[in-house]
PDB file of C-alpha atoms and ligand atoms in Angstrom:
ATOM      1  CA  MET A  30     101.827 118.988  89.147  1.00  0.00           C
ATOM      2  CA  LYS A  31     102.148 115.666  89.399  1.00  0.00           C
ATOM      3  CA  LEU A  32      99.353 113.002  90.675  1.00  0.00           C
ATOM      4  CA  PHE A  33      99.551 109.769  91.892  1.00  0.00           C
ATOM      5  CA  CYS A  34      97.339 107.590  93.438  1.00  0.00           C
ATOM      6  CA  VAL A  35      96.500 103.775  95.065  1.00  0.00           C
ATOM      7  CA  PHE A  36      93.561 101.913  93.969  1.00  0.00           C
ATOM      8  CA  GLY A  37      92.176  99.218  95.733  1.00  0.00           C
ATOM      9  CA  ASN A  38      88.925  97.593  97.223  1.00  0.00           C
ATOM     10  CA  PRO A  39      88.856  97.873 100.036  1.00  0.00           C
ATOM     11  CA  ILE A  40      90.785 101.465  99.822  1.00  0.00           C
ATOM     12  CA  LYS A  41      89.842 103.297 103.193  1.00  0.00           C
ATOM     13  CA  HIS A  42      92.849 101.424 105.257  1.00  0.00           C
ATOM     14  CA  SER A  43      95.597 102.546 103.170  1.00  0.00           C
ATOM     15  CA  ILE A  44      98.181 104.344 104.643  1.00  0.00           C
ATOM     16  CA  SER A  45      99.903 105.255 101.673  1.00  0.00           C
ATOM     17  CA  PRO A  46      98.466 108.723 100.704  1.00  0.00           C
ATOM     18  CA  LYS A  47     100.034 109.682 104.199  1.00  0.00           C
ATOM     19  CA  LEU A  48     103.688 107.938 103.679  1.00  0.00           C
ATOM     20  CA  HIS A  49     103.852 109.161  99.861  1.00  0.00           C
ATOM     21  CA  ASN A  50     102.524 112.881 101.165  1.00  0.00           C
ATOM     22  CA  SER A  51     104.865 112.466 103.400  1.00  0.00           C
ATOM     23  CA  ALA A  52     107.580 112.076 101.159  1.00  0.00           C
ATOM     24  CA  ILE A  53     106.165 114.787  98.577  1.00  0.00           C
ATOM     25  CA  LEU A  54     106.326 117.549 101.625  1.00  0.00           C
ATOM     26  CA  GLY A  55     109.711 116.894 103.134  1.00  0.00           C
ATOM     27  CA  LEU A  56     111.433 116.923  99.175  1.00  0.00           C
ATOM     28  CA  ASN A  57     108.927 120.194  98.956  1.00  0.00           C
ATOM     29  CA  LEU A  58     107.709 118.469  95.210  1.00  0.00           C
ATOM     30  CA  ASN A  59     105.318 119.829  93.136  1.00  0.00           C
ATOM     31  CA  ALA A  60     102.860 116.275  93.663  1.00  0.00           C
ATOM     32  CA  MET A  61     100.061 114.863  95.229  1.00  0.00           C
ATOM     33  CA  TYR A  62      99.115 111.306  96.162  1.00  0.00           C
ATOM     34  CA  PHE A  63      95.372 110.023  96.797  1.00  0.00           C
ATOM     35  CA  LYS A  64      93.615 106.856  97.545  1.00  0.00           C
ATOM     36  CA  LYS A  65      90.544 105.488  94.871  1.00  0.00           C
ATOM     37  CA  LYS A  66      88.373 102.528  95.474  1.00  0.00           C
ATOM     38  CA  ILE A  67      88.000 100.648  92.375  1.00  0.00           C
ATOM     39  CA  GLN A  68      84.513  98.683  91.877  1.00  0.00           C
ATOM     40  CA  ASP A  69      85.637  96.541  88.603  1.00  0.00           C
ATOM     41  CA  LYS A  70      89.320  95.609  87.203  1.00  0.00           C
ATOM     42  CA  ASP A  71      88.260  97.439  83.904  1.00  0.00           C
ATOM     43  CA  ASP A  72      88.510 100.909  85.819  1.00  0.00           C
ATOM     44  CA  LEU A  73      92.190 100.710  86.298  1.00  0.00           C
ATOM     45  CA  LYS A  74      93.391 101.536  83.143  1.00  0.00           C
ATOM     46  CA  LYS A  75      90.690 103.771  82.797  1.00  0.00           C
ATOM     47  CA  THR A  76      90.719 105.324  86.016  1.00  0.00           C
ATOM     48  CA  PHE A  77      94.462 105.955  85.471  1.00  0.00           C
ATOM     49  CA  LEU A  78      94.591 108.015  82.317  1.00  0.00           C
ATOM     50  CA  GLU A  79      91.286 109.863  83.428  1.00  0.00           C
ATOM     51  CA  TYR A  80      92.610 111.251  86.062  1.00  0.00           C
ATOM     52  CA  CYS A  81      96.346 111.674  83.967  1.00  0.00           C
ATOM     53  CA  LEU A  82      98.436 110.274  86.830  1.00  0.00           C
ATOM     54  CA  SER A  83     102.101 109.911  86.508  1.00  0.00           C
ATOM     55  CA  GLY A  84     102.065 106.687  88.706  1.00  0.00           C
ATOM     56  CA  ALA A  85      99.798 104.371  91.189  1.00  0.00           C
ATOM     57  CA  ASN A  86      99.951 101.803  93.327  1.00  0.00           C
ATOM     58  CA  ILE A  87      97.891  99.092  93.411  1.00  0.00           C
ATOM     59  CA  THR A  88      96.216  97.111  96.274  1.00  0.00           C
ATOM     60  CA  VAL A  89      94.252  94.091  96.630  1.00  0.00           C
ATOM     61  CA  PRO A  90      92.441  92.600  94.680  1.00  0.00           C
ATOM     62  CA  PHE A  91      93.706  94.819  91.754  1.00  0.00           C
ATOM     63  CA  LYS A  92      97.416  93.253  91.498  1.00  0.00           C
ATOM     64  CA  GLU A  93      97.023  90.300  88.990  1.00  0.00           C
ATOM     65  CA  ASP A  94      94.952  92.788  86.889  1.00  0.00           C
ATOM     66  CA  ALA A  95      97.560  95.250  86.890  1.00  0.00           C
ATOM     67  CA  PHE A  96     100.021  92.858  85.790  1.00  0.00           C
ATOM     68  CA  LYS A  97      97.900  92.638  82.841  1.00  0.00           C
ATOM     69  CA  ILE A  98      97.318  96.075  81.700  1.00  0.00           C
ATOM     70  CA  CYS A  99     100.502  97.403  81.643  1.00  0.00           C
ATOM     71  CA  ASP A 100     102.544  97.392  78.005  1.00  0.00           C
ATOM     72  CA  GLU A 101     105.582  96.503  79.784  1.00  0.00           C
ATOM     73  CA  ILE A 102     106.871  94.511  83.025  1.00  0.00           C
ATOM     74  CA  LYS A 103     109.583  94.945  84.967  1.00  0.00           C
ATOM     75  CA  GLY A 104     111.959  93.042  87.149  1.00  0.00           C
ATOM     76  CA  ILE A 105     110.354  90.573  89.710  1.00  0.00           C
ATOM     77  CA  ALA A 106     107.115  91.715  88.356  1.00  0.00           C
ATOM     78  CA  ASN A 107     107.702  89.306  85.503  1.00  0.00           C
ATOM     79  CA  ASP A 108     108.221  86.419  88.014  1.00  0.00           C
ATOM     80  CA  ILE A 109     105.193  87.432  90.395  1.00  0.00           C
ATOM     81  CA  LYS A 110     102.585  88.152  87.449  1.00  0.00           C
ATOM     82  CA  ALA A 111     101.447  90.661  89.937  1.00  0.00           C
ATOM     83  CA  VAL A 112     102.337  94.600  89.807  1.00  0.00           C
ATOM     84  CA  ASN A 113     101.409  97.071  92.851  1.00  0.00           C
ATOM     85  CA  THR A 114     103.463 100.120  91.214  1.00  0.00           C
ATOM     86  CA  ILE A 115     102.828 101.749  87.490  1.00  0.00           C
ATOM     87  CA  VAL A 116     104.592 104.748  86.311  1.00  0.00           C
ATOM     88  CA  LEU A 117     103.902 106.562  83.373  1.00  0.00           C
ATOM     89  CA  LYS A 118     106.754 106.863  80.893  1.00  0.00           C
ATOM     90  CA  ASP A 119     106.483 107.839  77.010  1.00  0.00           C
ATOM     91  CA  LYS A 120     102.863 107.006  77.000  1.00  0.00           C
ATOM     92  CA  LYS A 121     103.451 103.561  78.303  1.00  0.00           C
ATOM     93  CA  LEU A 122     102.541 102.102  81.069  1.00  0.00           C
ATOM     94  CA  ILE A 123     105.011 100.348  83.132  1.00  0.00           C
ATOM     95  CA  GLY A 124     104.407  97.970  85.445  1.00  0.00           C
ATOM     96  CA  TYR A 125     106.594  96.778  88.509  1.00  0.00           C
ATOM     97  CA  ASN A 126     106.689  95.105  92.051  1.00  0.00           C
ATOM     98  CA  THR A 127     108.186  96.446  94.820  1.00  0.00           C
ATOM     99  CA  ASP A 128     106.802  94.335  97.720  1.00  0.00           C
ATOM    100  CA  ALA A 129     109.045  91.540  97.213  1.00  0.00           C
ATOM    101  CA  ASN A 130     111.963  93.720  97.614  1.00  0.00           C
ATOM    102  CA  GLY A 131     110.412  96.141 100.046  1.00  0.00           C
ATOM    103  CA  PHE A 132     109.732  92.933 102.120  1.00  0.00           C
ATOM    104  CA  PHE A 133     113.658  91.661 101.456  1.00  0.00           C
ATOM    105  CA  LYS A 134     114.879  95.252 102.623  1.00  0.00           C
ATOM    106  CA  SER A 135     113.094  94.994 106.103  1.00  0.00           C
ATOM    107  CA  ILE A 136     114.866  91.504 106.897  1.00  0.00           C
ATOM    108  CA  ASN A 137     118.028  92.927 105.932  1.00  0.00           C
ATOM    109  CA  ASP A 138     119.834  92.504 109.208  1.00  0.00           C
ATOM    110  CA  PHE A 139     118.331  88.844 109.639  1.00  0.00           C
ATOM    111  CA  ASP A 140     121.152  85.945 108.759  1.00  0.00           C
ATOM    112  CA  ILE A 141     119.449  83.364 107.337  1.00  0.00           C
ATOM    113  CA  LYS A 142     120.200  79.964 105.245  1.00  0.00           C
ATOM    114  CA  ASN A 143     116.513  78.430 105.152  1.00  0.00           C
ATOM    115  CA  ALA A 144     113.147  79.990 105.371  1.00  0.00           C
ATOM    116  CA  LEU A 145     109.476  78.466 105.439  1.00  0.00           C
ATOM    117  CA  ILE A 146     106.959  80.297 104.343  1.00  0.00           C
ATOM    118  CA  LEU A 147     103.342  79.670 104.911  1.00  0.00           C
ATOM    119  CA  GLY A 148     100.235  80.708 102.830  1.00  0.00           C
ATOM    120  CA  ALA A 149     100.382  80.463  99.211  1.00  0.00           C
ATOM    121  CA  GLY A 150      98.581  83.921  98.302  1.00  0.00           C
ATOM    122  CA  GLY A 151      99.293  86.684  96.732  1.00  0.00           C
ATOM    123  CA  SER A 152     101.954  87.799  99.412  1.00  0.00           C
ATOM    124  CA  SER A 153     103.799  84.382  99.597  1.00  0.00           C
ATOM    125  CA  LYS A 154     104.189  85.098  95.437  1.00  0.00           C
ATOM    126  CA  ALA A 155     106.515  87.917  96.260  1.00  0.00           C
ATOM    127  CA  ILE A 156     108.679  86.653  98.721  1.00  0.00           C
ATOM    128  CA  SER A 157     109.022  83.107  97.391  1.00  0.00           C
ATOM    129  CA  PHE A 158     110.624  84.753  94.728  1.00  0.00           C
ATOM    130  CA  ILE A 159     112.751  87.170  95.889  1.00  0.00           C
ATOM    131  CA  LEU A 160     113.948  85.058  99.166  1.00  0.00           C
ATOM    132  CA  LYS A 161     115.412  82.300  96.435  1.00  0.00           C
ATOM    133  CA  ASN A 162     116.738  85.142  93.793  1.00  0.00           C
ATOM    134  CA  ASN A 163     118.678  85.684  96.897  1.00  0.00           C
ATOM    135  CA  ASN A 164     120.061  82.308  97.530  1.00  0.00           C
ATOM    136  CA  ILE A 165     117.786  81.521 100.436  1.00  0.00           C
ATOM    137  CA  ASN A 166     116.773  77.554 100.860  1.00  0.00           C
ATOM    138  CA  LEU A 167     112.951  77.714 100.880  1.00  0.00           C
ATOM    139  CA  ASP A 168     109.778  75.861 101.324  1.00  0.00           C
ATOM    140  CA  ILE A 169     106.044  76.650 101.067  1.00  0.00           C
ATOM    141  CA  THR A 170     103.433  75.286 103.302  1.00  0.00           C
ATOM    142  CA  ASN A 171      99.362  75.871 102.797  1.00  0.00           C
ATOM    143  CA  ARG A 172      96.887  74.021 104.313  1.00  0.00           C
ATOM    144  CA  SER A 173      95.371  72.910 100.980  1.00  0.00           C
ATOM    145  CA  LYS A 174      96.506  72.340  97.635  1.00  0.00           C
ATOM    146  CA  GLU A 175      94.792  74.607  95.069  1.00  0.00           C
ATOM    147  CA  LYS A 176      97.506  77.329  95.558  1.00  0.00           C
ATOM    148  CA  LEU A 177     100.500  75.464  96.224  1.00  0.00           C
ATOM    149  CA  ASN A 178     100.592  74.355  92.354  1.00  0.00           C
ATOM    150  CA  PHE A 179     101.378  77.747  91.402  1.00  0.00           C
ATOM    151  CA  PHE A 180     104.621  77.252  93.527  1.00  0.00           C
ATOM    152  CA  THR A 181     104.951  73.660  92.151  1.00  0.00           C
ATOM    153  CA  GLN A 182     105.186  74.231  88.498  1.00  0.00           C
ATOM    154  CA  HIS A 183     107.573  77.198  89.653  1.00  0.00           C
ATOM    155  CA  ASN A 184     110.351  74.757  90.737  1.00  0.00           C
ATOM    156  CA  PHE A 185     109.752  75.426  94.639  1.00  0.00           C
ATOM    157  CA  SER A 186     109.499  73.091  97.280  1.00  0.00           C
ATOM    158  CA  THR A 187     105.924  72.943  98.215  1.00  0.00           C
ATOM    159  CA  LEU A 188     104.837  71.321 101.392  1.00  0.00           C
ATOM    160  CA  LEU A 189     100.557  70.560 102.795  1.00  0.00           C
ATOM    161  CA  HIS A 190     100.990  71.432 106.318  1.00  0.00           C
ATOM    162  CA  GLU A 191     101.052  67.036 107.433  1.00  0.00           C
ATOM    163  CA  GLN A 192     104.029  67.353 105.390  1.00  0.00           C
ATOM    164  CA  ILE A 193     106.257  68.732 107.220  1.00  0.00           C
ATOM    165  CA  ASP A 194     109.342  67.647 108.732  1.00  0.00           C
ATOM    166  CA  THR A 195     109.158  69.522 112.147  1.00  0.00           C
ATOM    167  CA  ASN A 196     113.119  68.414 113.007  1.00  0.00           C
ATOM    168  CA  LYS A 197     113.822  70.164 110.447  1.00  0.00           C
ATOM    169  CA  LYS A 198     115.800  73.760 111.124  1.00  0.00           C
ATOM    170  CA  TYR A 199     114.267  76.740 109.556  1.00  0.00           C
ATOM    171  CA  ASP A 200     116.032  80.081 110.539  1.00  0.00           C
ATOM    172  CA  LEU A 201     113.212  82.067 109.429  1.00  0.00           C
ATOM    173  CA  ILE A 202     109.467  81.111 109.669  1.00  0.00           C
ATOM    174  CA  ILE A 203     107.063  83.770 108.113  1.00  0.00           C
ATOM    175  CA  ASN A 204     103.463  84.127 108.222  1.00  0.00           C
ATOM    176  CA  SER A 205     101.703  85.301 104.935  1.00  0.00           C
ATOM    177  CA  THR A 206      98.538  84.205 105.778  1.00  0.00           C
ATOM    178  CA  SER A 207      95.431  86.110 107.122  1.00  0.00           C
ATOM    179  CA  ALA A 208      95.114  84.283 110.031  1.00  0.00           C
ATOM    180  CA  GLY A 209      95.638  86.529 113.144  1.00  0.00           C
ATOM    181  CA  LEU A 210      94.120  89.481 111.340  1.00  0.00           C
ATOM    182  CA  ASN A 211      90.316  89.335 112.177  1.00  0.00           C
ATOM    183  CA  ASP A 212      90.559  86.436 114.274  1.00  0.00           C
ATOM    184  CA  GLU A 213      92.682  84.646 117.250  1.00  0.00           C
ATOM    185  CA  ASN A 214      93.882  81.722 114.869  1.00  0.00           C
ATOM    186  CA  LEU A 215      97.027  80.608 114.421  1.00  0.00           C
ATOM    187  CA  PRO A 216      98.524  79.924 110.169  1.00  0.00           C
ATOM    188  CA  ILE A 217      99.140  76.177 111.235  1.00  0.00           C
ATOM    189  CA  LYS A 218      98.838  74.026 114.444  1.00  0.00           C
ATOM    190  CA  LYS A 219     100.116  74.901 117.833  1.00  0.00           C
ATOM    191  CA  GLU A 220     102.682  71.662 117.988  1.00  0.00           C
ATOM    192  CA  ILE A 221     103.958  72.567 114.752  1.00  0.00           C
ATOM    193  CA  LEU A 222     104.514  75.729 115.130  1.00  0.00           C
ATOM    194  CA  GLU A 223     106.309  75.553 118.400  1.00  0.00           C
ATOM    195  CA  LYS A 224     108.587  72.663 117.254  1.00  0.00           C
ATOM    196  CA  LEU A 225     109.322  75.140 113.938  1.00  0.00           C
ATOM    197  CA  PHE A 226     110.276  77.946 116.502  1.00  0.00           C
ATOM    198  CA  SER A 227     112.445  75.794 118.870  1.00  0.00           C
ATOM    199  CA  ASN A 228     115.042  75.556 115.744  1.00  0.00           C
ATOM    200  CA  ALA A 229     114.233  78.931 114.515  1.00  0.00           C
ATOM    201  CA  LYS A 230     116.045  82.336 114.855  1.00  0.00           C
ATOM    202  CA  TYR A 231     112.997  84.829 112.956  1.00  0.00           C
ATOM    203  CA  ALA A 232     109.762  85.203 112.639  1.00  0.00           C
ATOM    204  CA  VAL A 233     107.822  87.611 110.419  1.00  0.00           C
ATOM    205  CA  ASP A 234     104.422  88.177 109.914  1.00  0.00           C
ATOM    206  CA  ILE A 235     103.332  90.522 107.008  1.00  0.00           C
ATOM    207  CA  ILE A 236     100.109  91.596 109.065  1.00  0.00           C
ATOM    208  CA  TYR A 237     101.027  94.936 110.494  1.00  0.00           C
ATOM    209  CA  ASN A 238      99.877  96.645 114.098  1.00  0.00           C
ATOM    210  CA  ILE A 239      98.706  93.565 115.367  1.00  0.00           C
ATOM    211  CA  ASN A 240      99.929  91.437 117.916  1.00  0.00           C
ATOM    212  CA  THR A 241      98.842  88.163 116.343  1.00  0.00           C
ATOM    213  CA  PRO A 242      98.819  84.845 117.811  1.00  0.00           C
ATOM    214  CA  PHE A 243     101.744  83.807 115.573  1.00  0.00           C
ATOM    215  CA  LEU A 244     104.133  86.673 116.460  1.00  0.00           C
ATOM    216  CA  ASN A 245     103.321  86.052 120.431  1.00  0.00           C
ATOM    217  CA  LEU A 246     103.803  82.648 120.303  1.00  0.00           C
ATOM    218  CA  ALA A 247     107.423  83.513 118.825  1.00  0.00           C
ATOM    219  CA  LYS A 248     108.262  86.025 121.342  1.00  0.00           C
ATOM    220  CA  ALA A 249     107.613  84.068 123.856  1.00  0.00           C
ATOM    221  CA  LYS A 250     109.977  81.105 122.115  1.00  0.00           C
ATOM    222  CA  ASN A 251     112.779  83.911 122.572  1.00  0.00           C
ATOM    223  CA  LEU A 252     112.897  84.613 118.824  1.00  0.00           C
ATOM    224  CA  ILE A 253     113.351  87.875 116.897  1.00  0.00           C
ATOM    225  CA  THR A 254     110.273  89.172 115.474  1.00  0.00           C
ATOM    226  CA  LYS A 255     109.205  91.498 112.689  1.00  0.00           C
ATOM    227  CA  ASP A 256     105.541  92.546 111.709  1.00  0.00           C
ATOM    228  CA  GLY A 257     104.570  93.836 108.410  1.00  0.00           C
ATOM    229  CA  LYS A 258     105.308  97.226 108.915  1.00  0.00           C
ATOM    230  CA  ASP A 259     109.069  97.584 107.345  1.00  0.00           C
ATOM    231  CA  MET A 260     107.576  95.723 104.318  1.00  0.00           C
ATOM    232  CA  LEU A 261     104.903  97.922 103.805  1.00  0.00           C
ATOM    233  CA  LEU A 262     107.179 101.431 104.312  1.00  0.00           C
ATOM    234  CA  TYR A 263     110.490  99.902 101.978  1.00  0.00           C
ATOM    235  CA  GLN A 264     107.283  99.021  99.466  1.00  0.00           C
ATOM    236  CA  ALA A 265     106.260 102.336  99.338  1.00  0.00           C
ATOM    237  CA  VAL A 266     109.849 103.940  99.529  1.00  0.00           C
ATOM    238  CA  LEU A 267     110.770 101.973  96.189  1.00  0.00           C
ATOM    239  CA  ALA A 268     107.581 102.791  94.659  1.00  0.00           C
ATOM    240  CA  PHE A 269     108.681 106.405  95.180  1.00  0.00           C
ATOM    241  CA  ASN A 270     112.046 105.998  93.665  1.00  0.00           C
ATOM    242  CA  ILE A 271     110.096 104.373  90.415  1.00  0.00           C
ATOM    243  CA  PHE A 272     107.741 107.464  90.419  1.00  0.00           C
ATOM    244  CA  PHE A 273     110.630 110.018  90.637  1.00  0.00           C
ATOM    245  CA  ASP A 274     112.657 108.155  88.006  1.00  0.00           C
ATOM    246  CA  ASN A 275     115.328 107.251  90.667  1.00  0.00           C
ATOM    247  CA  GLN A 276     116.227 111.847  92.243  1.00  0.00           C
ATOM    248  CA  TYR A 277     116.087 110.895  95.742  1.00  0.00           C
ATOM    249  CA  ASP A 278     117.942 108.902  98.007  1.00  0.00           C
ATOM    250  CA  GLU A 279     116.191 105.835  99.907  1.00  0.00           C
ATOM    251  CA  THR A 280     117.445 107.061 103.230  1.00  0.00           C
ATOM    252  CA  THR A 281     115.881 110.644 102.858  1.00  0.00           C
ATOM    253  CA  ILE A 282     112.726 109.436 101.371  1.00  0.00           C
ATOM    254  CA  THR A 283     112.489 106.156 104.228  1.00  0.00           C
ATOM    255  CA  LYS A 284     112.907 109.423 106.783  1.00  0.00           C
ATOM    256  CA  PHE A 285     109.864 110.982 105.304  1.00  0.00           C
ATOM    257  CA  MET A 286     107.870 108.224 105.396  1.00  0.00           C
ATOM    258  CA  LYS A 287     108.889 107.435 108.622  1.00  0.00           C
ATOM    259  CA  LYS A 288     106.950 110.636 110.024  1.00  0.00           C
ATOM    260  CA  ALA A 289     103.971 109.260 108.539  1.00  0.00           C
ATOM    261  CA  PHE A 290     103.754 106.323 110.944  1.00  0.00           C
ATOM    262  CA  ILE A 291     103.824 108.170 114.271  1.00  0.00           C
TER     263      ILE A 291
HETATM  264  P1  ATR B  30      97.368  87.823  99.656  1.00  0.00           P
HETATM  265  O1  ATR B  30      96.980  87.625  98.207  1.00  0.00           O
HETATM  266  O2  ATR B  30      97.066  88.555 101.130  1.00  0.00           O
HETATM  267  O3  ATR B  30      98.625  86.424 100.399  1.00  0.00           O
HETATM  268  P2  ATR B  30      95.143  85.472  99.611  1.00  0.00           P
HETATM  269  O4  ATR B  30      95.507  85.356  98.203  1.00  0.00           O
HETATM  270  O5  ATR B  30      93.781  85.764  99.869  1.00  0.00           O
HETATM  271  O6  ATR B  30      95.941  86.340 100.360  1.00  0.00           O
HETATM  272  O7  ATR B  30      95.632  84.273 100.501  1.00  0.00           O
HETATM  273  C1  ATR B  30      95.949  83.782 101.705  1.00  0.00           C
HETATM  274  C2  ATR B  30      96.347  82.524 101.925  1.00  0.00           C
HETATM  275  O8  ATR B  30      96.645  82.375 103.650  1.00  0.00           O
HETATM  276  C3  ATR B  30      96.088  81.221 101.847  1.00  0.00           C
HETATM  277  O9  ATR B  30      97.277  80.775 101.116  1.00  0.00           O
HETATM  278  C4  ATR B  30      95.078  80.977 102.477  1.00  0.00           C
HETATM  279  O10 ATR B  30      95.088  79.216 102.305  1.00  0.00           O
HETATM  280  P3  ATR B  30      94.221  78.381 101.711  1.00  0.00           P
HETATM  281  O11 ATR B  30      94.473  78.565 100.293  1.00  0.00           O
HETATM  282  O12 ATR B  30      93.957  77.094 102.114  1.00  0.00           O
HETATM  283  O13 ATR B  30      92.465  79.456 101.473  1.00  0.00           O
HETATM  284  C5  ATR B  30      95.674  81.078 103.855  1.00  0.00           C
HETATM  285  N1  ATR B  30      94.948  81.376 104.787  1.00  0.00           N
HETATM  286  C6  ATR B  30      94.110  81.816 105.329  1.00  0.00           C
HETATM  287  N2  ATR B  30      92.990  81.716 106.442  1.00  0.00           N
HETATM  288  C7  ATR B  30      94.208  80.972 107.041  1.00  0.00           C
HETATM  289  C8  ATR B  30      93.822  80.339 108.272  1.00  0.00           C
HETATM  290  N3  ATR B  30      92.904  80.622 109.030  1.00  0.00           N
HETATM  291  N4  ATR B  30      95.081  79.354 108.473  1.00  0.00           N
HETATM  292  C9  ATR B  30      95.497  79.071 107.542  1.00  0.00           C
HETATM  293  N5  ATR B  30      96.042  79.460 106.647  1.00  0.00           N
HETATM  294  C10 ATR B  30      94.871  80.736 106.424  1.00  0.00           C
END
């Protein structure tokens, strides 16, 4: 039997086991996926090997540590410097980042030329590189300077909130901050956001299952909106495909994983 696991802290809330086990069951595979809270970054590799895992997902706050323990890094994870999927191949840990492509798949039907990302944390890194790789013009804004430095160093266009030109037309505005997750805050001043929304077509919040003030305001402005549920779904679909060596088609995996959301 193949064993898979998601590592994080906290991990109780994770629905990754539900998603993956639903696809494992649907495809009738001899495998199992569970969740494991770890306290320390040093436990990542140790636990992976102790449990004889075939693969793992890594969530907050260990994605940067996961990047460091891999023997080889594939694809966009090299830019983001964070790994959310590890697979064991020929006794080597191979690291991937499926958050980035998962995000892009989730907005597949959007017609975008220019985008603005609010926030400069880990999720913002994944979203920035995938949008840039797909030739979307991008500005990244944050309320404070420190986290913007990574993006400036990687030649992204970065702005503090007060530097935003509210007359600039962004087709898509993305909230990658945690504003609205456990509070009623907007990620940026309401007056600024209202002006940006009046020129925009789409608003995406990567938080899922919560009507955040950001998405509520976007809906009030008649924008097309999306929360983070599809990003979560597609990062799992892509990780599943990595775990099972691309043997199953994405539509089938997606169909089974969607059942787990009900
Ligand atoms: P993640 O890895 O989930 O992206 P993170 O690395 O903790 O999260 O980053 C959170 C981002 O949200 C940061 O850019 C943070 O801004 P600061 O760098 O100034 O701390 C931003 N953020 C968090 N709460 C916010 C709020 N209430 N309003 C605006 N930005 C917020």
